Every structure is written in C-alpha cells, then in structure tokens.
C-alpha cells in the first residue's frame, strides 16, 4: 500500500522538479525554537502565506488530489496582479495536510486522522518574497490564499513513510508530550512533509504540528 502511494506521489513531485528546473527548492518558514526535548519542539513561526485546497478521501487519495491542484497553480495557472500574466512560483517546504472536521464535503462524521473518507486541507507555503498583494492569484476557484499570523506550535519530528496509522500514533505521542509539559492545543493536528517521494524512508523528514493556545 505504501509503495503504491509513493509511486503516485513520485510522478507528481518528479514533474514538479523538472518543471521547476531540477531539485526542489528548500526554503522553509522562519521560526524560533522555544523549547526542545529529543524530537519534540515548541516553535514560534513568523507570519506566512499559504495556498490551500480542500479535498475529500483517505490521506493518500486526498494528498494526490490536493497536490495536483496546487502544483497546477504554482506551475503557472495563475495571474500576476501587477504584470497581468502567469508566473511560476518556487516550491518550498513543507507541504501540509490537516483533517477538516467541519467541511460540507466530509463523507463521515466525525472525521478523524484514522478515517478513510473524510475531508483534508492541503497547503503549500508560499515563498517569503511574496506578500498578499504581490502573490499571483490562482485561476482555480478551489484554491484559497491565506495569510497565517505569527503562531506557536508544538512539533514532533519523525522519519519514514506516513499513513493514517502512523500519523495517528505520532499525534498521540505529541499530545502526551504536550500534556506532560502543560501545553494546550488549539485546532487539529497538521501533518508536514518535507521530501519528495523518492527520498529513502530513513532520510525522510515528517512532522506533526499542533497549534498552541
């Protein structure tokens, strides 16, 4: 199952890498580490802009659907608000997935991390050179551009392939660490992935983010 999921995402990331001119860009949102303990951290992130799309299905299916739509946007299915023409947008890391429990397209209720038929929000972080005024506008009405303010997140970092079971296990680990440290969450867990699918499992960087009150 994981090999099949990886092969599907491989094609998408491979196309993205070729069209962007080679290796994927590695710009990441700026943050400050407030607390660190083994592979757990509390980070304070600077404001960032994201391109987000809502998709239905299990984690792997939703990842493929969301990736295709946002990749199409950064490939050039957009319009520069100043030049009035399309523009390619550099890929950054991470690509995030978050279960959405309130969407009308959800197929089960409640939607959980282990669920196989829910709704997910996939987001690409936009390069820091853009503002809300200068970022090209998506032509796909399903894509929403959002400004995320400064936020503090609890994070657990882990390697390997990610499916719903592993995501749920790492989310549980993070919740237990937060409880031990007196930290309270605000919102649902967010899966952040930093590597293209051809990266070997032990070199892969995945994280679960939890926004703090």
Tab-separated table of C-alpha atoms in Angstrom, residues 88-205:
chain	number	residue	atom	x	y	z
A	88	UNK	CA	5.893	30.132	-11.954
A	89	UNK	CA	6.195	30.030	-8.177
A	90	UNK	CA	9.095	28.243	-6.486
A	91	UNK	CA	8.324	25.152	-4.423
A	92	UNK	CA	9.005	25.435	-0.690
A	93	UNK	CA	8.769	23.031	2.245
A	94	UNK	CA	6.799	21.693	3.962
A	95	UNK	CA	3.630	20.535	2.220
A	96	UNK	CA	0.971	20.188	4.910
A	97	UNK	CA	-2.174	18.122	5.410
A	98	UNK	CA	-4.810	18.746	8.049
A	99	UNK	CA	-8.039	16.849	8.678
A	100	UNK	CA	-11.044	19.144	8.304
A	101	UNK	CA	-13.933	18.152	10.537
A	102	UNK	CA	-16.311	20.949	9.587
A	103	UNK	CA	-16.368	20.832	5.799
A	104	UNK	CA	-19.572	20.065	3.952
A	105	UNK	CA	-17.709	17.647	1.661
A	106	UNK	CA	-16.778	15.359	4.540
A	107	UNK	CA	-18.127	11.855	3.954
A	108	UNK	CA	-18.058	10.609	7.528
A	109	UNK	CA	-18.782	12.277	10.836
A	110	UNK	CA	-16.755	12.871	12.782
A	111	UNK	CA	-13.678	12.972	10.548
A	112	UNK	CA	-10.611	11.577	12.325
A	113	UNK	CA	-6.974	11.072	11.451
A	114	UNK	CA	-7.657	7.370	11.022
A	115	UNK	CA	-10.778	7.939	8.941
A	116	UNK	CA	-10.839	6.708	5.355
A	117	UNK	CA	-13.444	9.011	3.874
A	118	UNK	CA	-13.063	12.486	5.330
A	119	UNK	CA	-12.036	15.934	4.171
A	120	UNK	CA	-8.497	17.294	4.261
A	121	UNK	CA	-6.905	20.684	3.802
A	122	UNK	CA	-3.644	20.554	1.837
A	123	UNK	CA	-1.431	23.625	1.807
A	124	UNK	CA	1.791	24.764	0.185
A	125	UNK	CA	3.719	27.515	1.971
A	126	UNK	CA	4.453	30.350	-0.437
A	127	UNK	CA	7.965	31.808	-0.902
A	128	UNK	CA	8.722	34.565	1.597
A	129	UNK	CA	9.381	37.136	-1.143
A	130	UNK	CA	5.641	37.422	-1.794
A	131	UNK	CA	3.030	39.476	0.014
A	132	UNK	CA	-0.732	39.074	-0.264
A	133	UNK	CA	-0.636	41.908	-2.794
A	134	UNK	CA	2.173	40.537	-4.992
A	135	UNK	CA	1.453	36.788	-4.952
A	136	UNK	CA	-0.049	35.592	-8.268
A	137	UNK	CA	-3.747	34.815	-7.957
A	138	UNK	CA	-4.939	31.248	-8.643
A	139	UNK	CA	-7.341	30.745	-11.525
A	140	UNK	CA	-8.671	27.598	-9.860
A	141	UNK	CA	-11.526	28.771	-7.575
A	142	UNK	CA	-10.911	25.799	-5.258
A	143	UNK	CA	-7.579	27.258	-4.123
A	144	UNK	CA	-7.622	29.773	-1.292
A	145	UNK	CA	-4.753	32.102	-0.422
A	146	UNK	CA	-4.397	32.785	3.297
A	147	UNK	CA	-2.154	34.931	5.475
A	148	UNK	CA	-1.199	32.969	8.617
A	149	UNK	CA	-0.190	35.238	11.519
A	150	UNK	CA	2.613	34.562	13.976
A	151	UNK	CA	1.859	31.285	15.737
A	152	UNK	CA	3.369	28.990	18.329
A	153	UNK	CA	3.392	25.270	17.530
A	154	UNK	CA	4.230	22.055	19.332
A	155	UNK	CA	6.078	19.740	16.918
A	156	UNK	CA	7.219	16.125	16.792
A	157	UNK	CA	9.675	15.094	14.060
A	158	UNK	CA	9.918	11.544	12.676
A	159	UNK	CA	11.115	9.651	9.597
A	160	UNK	CA	9.712	7.034	7.228
A	161	UNK	CA	6.572	6.760	5.129
A	162	UNK	CA	3.361	8.145	6.601
A	163	UNK	CA	-0.077	6.552	6.502
A	164	UNK	CA	-3.138	7.187	8.671
A	165	UNK	CA	-1.972	4.733	11.344
A	166	UNK	CA	1.470	6.291	11.713
A	167	UNK	CA	0.001	9.797	11.665
A	168	UNK	CA	-2.396	8.867	14.466
A	169	UNK	CA	0.435	7.301	16.512
A	170	UNK	CA	2.677	10.353	16.188
A	171	UNK	CA	-0.230	12.664	17.015
A	172	UNK	CA	-0.831	10.652	20.193
A	173	UNK	CA	2.864	10.950	21.110
A	174	UNK	CA	2.754	14.711	20.619
A	175	UNK	CA	-0.426	15.073	22.672
A	176	UNK	CA	1.129	13.073	25.518
A	177	UNK	CA	4.279	15.228	25.468
A	178	UNK	CA	2.188	18.393	25.454
A	179	UNK	CA	0.137	17.171	28.419
A	180	UNK	CA	3.330	16.345	30.338
A	181	UNK	CA	4.587	19.889	29.714
A	182	UNK	CA	1.314	21.656	30.462
A	183	UNK	CA	0.728	22.742	26.858
A	184	UNK	CA	-2.782	23.122	25.446
A	185	UNK	CA	-3.636	22.797	21.768
A	186	UNK	CA	-5.862	24.965	19.622
A	187	UNK	CA	-7.191	23.247	16.496
A	188	UNK	CA	-6.375	19.893	14.926
A	189	UNK	CA	-3.084	18.184	14.149
A	190	UNK	CA	-1.287	19.066	10.929
A	191	UNK	CA	0.998	16.684	9.018
A	192	UNK	CA	4.007	18.390	7.419
A	193	UNK	CA	6.166	16.583	4.855
A	194	UNK	CA	9.485	17.920	3.561
A	195	UNK	CA	10.782	15.411	1.000
A	196	UNK	CA	9.869	14.163	-2.474
A	197	UNK	CA	8.712	10.512	-2.541
A	198	UNK	CA	11.974	9.139	-3.932
A	199	UNK	CA	13.745	10.037	-0.661
A	200	UNK	CA	14.689	6.871	1.254
A	201	UNK	CA	12.497	6.283	4.337
A	202	UNK	CA	15.242	6.815	6.939
A	203	UNK	CA	16.170	10.181	5.339
A	204	UNK	CA	12.628	11.452	5.225
A	205	UNK	CA	11.559	14.301	7.472
